[in-house]
Amino acid sequence: MLFIKRFHSSIQRIAHIVRANKPGDELSVQGWIKNIRRLKNNIFLDINDGSTCNRFQLVVPRNAQTQKLTSGDVVSAMGQVQVAPNGHYELHAKEVKSVAAGHLQDGFPFSPKQTHPPEYVREYLHLRSRIDYIAAQMRLRHRAQKAFHDYMDEHGFVQINTPILTTNDCEGAGEVFRAQPDSDNLLKQMARPNVPQDQSYFDSKVFLTVSGQLHLEAMSYGLGNTYTLAPAFRAENSKSPLHLAEFYMFEAELVHMERLDSLSAFIERMLKEITKQLLSNSAADLEFCQRKAQGNEANLELTWLKVPWQTLTYDEALTIILANREHFKTAVNADEGFSKEQELFLVAHCGAPVFVVDWPAKQKPFYMKISRENPTQVHALDLLMPTVGELCGGSLRESDAQLLSQHSQIPKHLAWYVELRKYGGVPTGGFGIGFERYLQLLTGVKNIRDVIPFPRYPHSCKM
Amino acid sequence: MLFIKRFHSSIQRIAHIVRANKPGDELSVQGWIKNIRRLKNNIFLDINDGSTCNRFQLVVPRNAQTQKLTSGDVVSAMGQVQVAPNGHYELHAKEVKSVAAGHLQDGFPFSPKQTHPPEYVREYLHLRSRIDYIAAQMRLRHRAQKAFHDYMDEHGFVQINTPILTTNDCEGAGEVFRAQPDSDNLLKQMARPNVPQDQSYFDSKVFLTVSGQLHLEAMSYGLGNTYTLAPAFRAENSKSPLHLAEFYMFEAELVHMERLDSLSAFIERMLKEITKQLLSNSAADLEFCQRKAQGNEANLELTWLKVPWQTLTYDEALTIILANREHFKTAVNADEGFSKEQELFLVAHCGAPVFVVDWPAKQKPFYMKISRENPTQVHALDLLMPTVGELCGGSLRESDAQLLSQHSQIPKHLAWYVELRKYGGVPTGGFGIGFERYLQLLTGVKNIRDVIPFPRYPHSCKM
């Protein structure tokens, strides 16, 4: 049982050393050498083990064995925690064990002492986690996901794994990926009469999901509030720094939801609380990412956390945009919502994030609840934020089975969706947040490809 | 701000009432009527709101309005918590508000007073969450996912969203789904010289992932320990109650992992701790699911939690199987591992879950570490459990770039995978657990289709 003890107690991750240790403690560390300085009697190794954006100094005697160490090597050492002249902890070890060689002189694309632009780093996706900046992004992404899960769990939501493979394309936007077995033999084997052969596996054309909303709704009718944090797919030919072919959506569906302002209040409180938690448990990584993304400027005092968020009706927002039309490169088109530039203008104009509510029905999908007072409008909201513009879209759902089934835009094959309302229907409302856009909002990272581990976009699906 | 307060404080979910309230408290509840009894002066409504497998009794005066209520209706009521003669809490309300009608007499496939077999229930996926048993499964699934995330987070692992779309098929098993845009126009638009048109979106054939392992490994080389809990896909024509076309894999990769017994010790401790947590926070749902799956037999005293798990080498396991060959319907084939029947025999034989280790190299994939003492063997483990047989597979990974690149089975296009080892390689080991099989192990549910919200299998991709 010795190895269990060793694995769990004496090997410390660097992030934990400052929290859990005191000078004089004996412990082991392991990590990659990021930098080396050789003095007369000692060698100073800055190592990193992936647990933090900070490096940790190992001090070992200079001798024939330690002389051979180079950047990129993996080492482990056991020694005593001491306080360095700069006030940081360091480890004084009698010897250091080389676990593996770095070989960074021989074809490795990243130079240890150089900063590489993100476009270049992206060319080497498989090695990208060795760049401090990307590692920090990944830790932050982990913490953000954890914070979303924790928050929803504490508030009694049930996480539903909405399916990736689906026969519906939700809003009928049409930009979907289709999936089928790669093996023609299998497709032949499974052939059935009246089913095109490329559809024989599922007896139907099957797509990759664009949203889990409809599935969440089905589950909410038995379970109450539900949510999902799952991949979604769009086959768009877009190189925009805000779009990916495979991205993550956080979606929630709330039952007994009859007022749009209840929904927006929930969203505001949730995003503020989750963000505050990240500020408290990921400050170092967050600041590190902000400095890198924003040219060494960090701003952990996110002003949008401290102000009450505003609400504008679509008509009010349109009036503001029209009154300022000379500011925009993009034309104002009252039938198409707002451009990103216009969204950011509205946020600046209000001095706060803005919920734009009460949208023209013709601009929004079939499932949104039509205003009983003004049937040209739906109870929909878009949340506009600094940096990214639209972060979140939501609505009350049409809970009247008859109104829904008569909607001119309802896709075929959604009889089941209407039926949800027919039997024990309950008013619901929900929303979706682009998870990567939330990370961009936090850190100011310009390109969405740098906040996801393995970005997929037109002409690029590496690894 | 009134609605915020109302939303969060005074409306109680049924699961919370017993924990958080005392007799005399005034509160509101909302839910679906599951059963009605009418007495002389009062109506007793058993309601459920999806938060628990238990129902909650509402007592309201019998009058013209309450007389109309039927099963399936959605109601809300405000009243006072009291203790019923059976000792349970109930709510005495002066009136009950009807939120929506149930219409269960008119085409609804489930009769409120009848128990339906799971095969029948599965035909109505969109309404399935209204069956108490399925709702309990979904809550349990939620809690199990949460427990995995919490455990890994507490142990310093970073969750990595391994991609769904990938150009590699991991082990080259060949039973993959392929993805491409559904729009021929888009494919034409994006055409490039020397790229087949159906591949023009990514310039490559793209598959749905069968495992996140290789991607986890890439990330572990910068971040340390990583994990994922994500969908995986297999285009198999299998109707087995242990297989799905879309399922969830929990996979972890551990750095500085040089011993297989360290890896198995980690797995045993993790599964025991997560399961104990579920026993403490989901006992009611777990027992409910067990009784339903096992014909009213529940066993929260999972014996495999209490015993130390055993380890057999593959050769030892084979010897046991050969000595008992007359017990098996399936033939013993020394080149193909064990059948499910044989796996369950080994578990019974040992009286405990069994790690089978040190497998013949020719039975296992290219990435497993070859024994330096006996190159016909790899440092691999299969974990065999009661009920489900193989629950988990894992191995040390081949960390020697040269040995790896010379492996006869290494797929083409995996130069990047070899390169991971070349630059600052570090010994790693990891494992994968079929998440649905873990749920089957917990509850005894026979068909894997009943532990996932939206099962996908041959000839079936509903909704």
Short mmCIF file of N, CA, C and O in Angstrom, two decimals, chain A residues 315 358-359 361 369-379:
data_model
loop_
_atom_site.label_atom_id
_atom_site.label_comp_id
_atom_site.label_asym_id
_atom_site.label_seq_id
_atom_site.Cartn_x
_atom_site.Cartn_y
_atom_site.Cartn_z
N ASP A 315 -38.03 47.82 -29.22
CA ASP A 315 -38.37 49.12 -29.82
C ASP A 315 -37.50 50.24 -29.25
O ASP A 315 -37.02 51.11 -29.98
N ASP A 358 -38.89 41.63 -25.62
CA ASP A 358 -40.10 41.88 -26.42
C ASP A 358 -39.75 42.08 -27.90
O ASP A 358 -39.92 43.18 -28.46
N TRP A 359 -39.29 41.02 -28.50
CA TRP A 359 -38.83 41.08 -29.88
C TRP A 359 -39.96 40.88 -30.88
O TRP A 359 -40.95 40.23 -30.57
N ALA A 361 -42.02 39.07 -33.40
CA ALA A 361 -42.19 37.61 -33.54
C ALA A 361 -41.51 37.10 -34.81
O ALA A 361 -40.93 36.02 -34.82
N LYS A 369 -42.88 32.33 -26.88
CA LYS A 369 -44.26 32.62 -26.48
C LYS A 369 -44.73 33.94 -27.07
O LYS A 369 -44.12 35.00 -26.87
N ILE A 370 -45.83 33.88 -27.77
CA ILE A 370 -46.40 35.07 -28.40
C ILE A 370 -47.12 35.89 -27.35
O ILE A 370 -47.85 35.35 -26.50
N SER A 371 -46.87 37.18 -27.36
CA SER A 371 -47.53 38.08 -26.41
C SER A 371 -49.03 38.06 -26.65
O SER A 371 -49.49 38.23 -27.79
N ARG A 372 -49.78 37.82 -25.58
CA ARG A 372 -51.24 37.81 -25.74
C ARG A 372 -51.77 39.23 -25.96
O ARG A 372 -52.80 39.41 -26.58
N GLU A 373 -51.02 40.23 -25.46
CA GLU A 373 -51.45 41.62 -25.63
C GLU A 373 -51.10 42.13 -27.02
O GLU A 373 -51.82 42.93 -27.60
N ASN A 374 -49.95 41.70 -27.53
CA ASN A 374 -49.49 42.18 -28.82
C ASN A 374 -48.91 41.02 -29.62
O ASN A 374 -47.71 40.75 -29.54
N PRO A 375 -49.74 40.34 -30.39
CA PRO A 375 -49.31 39.10 -31.06
C PRO A 375 -48.20 39.28 -32.10
O PRO A 375 -47.72 38.29 -32.63
N THR A 376 -47.78 40.51 -32.38
CA THR A 376 -46.61 40.66 -33.27
C THR A 376 -45.32 40.51 -32.48
O THR A 376 -44.24 40.51 -33.07
N GLN A 377 -45.43 40.41 -31.17
CA GLN A 377 -44.23 40.29 -30.33
C GLN A 377 -44.15 38.95 -29.63
O GLN A 377 -45.16 38.33 -29.34
N VAL A 378 -42.89 38.55 -29.32
CA VAL A 378 -42.69 37.36 -28.49
C VAL A 378 -41.94 37.75 -27.23
O VAL A 378 -41.20 38.74 -27.19
N HIS A 379 -42.13 36.93 -26.18
CA HIS A 379 -41.45 37.16 -24.90
C HIS A 379 -40.04 36.57 -24.95
O HIS A 379 -39.77 35.51 -24.40
#
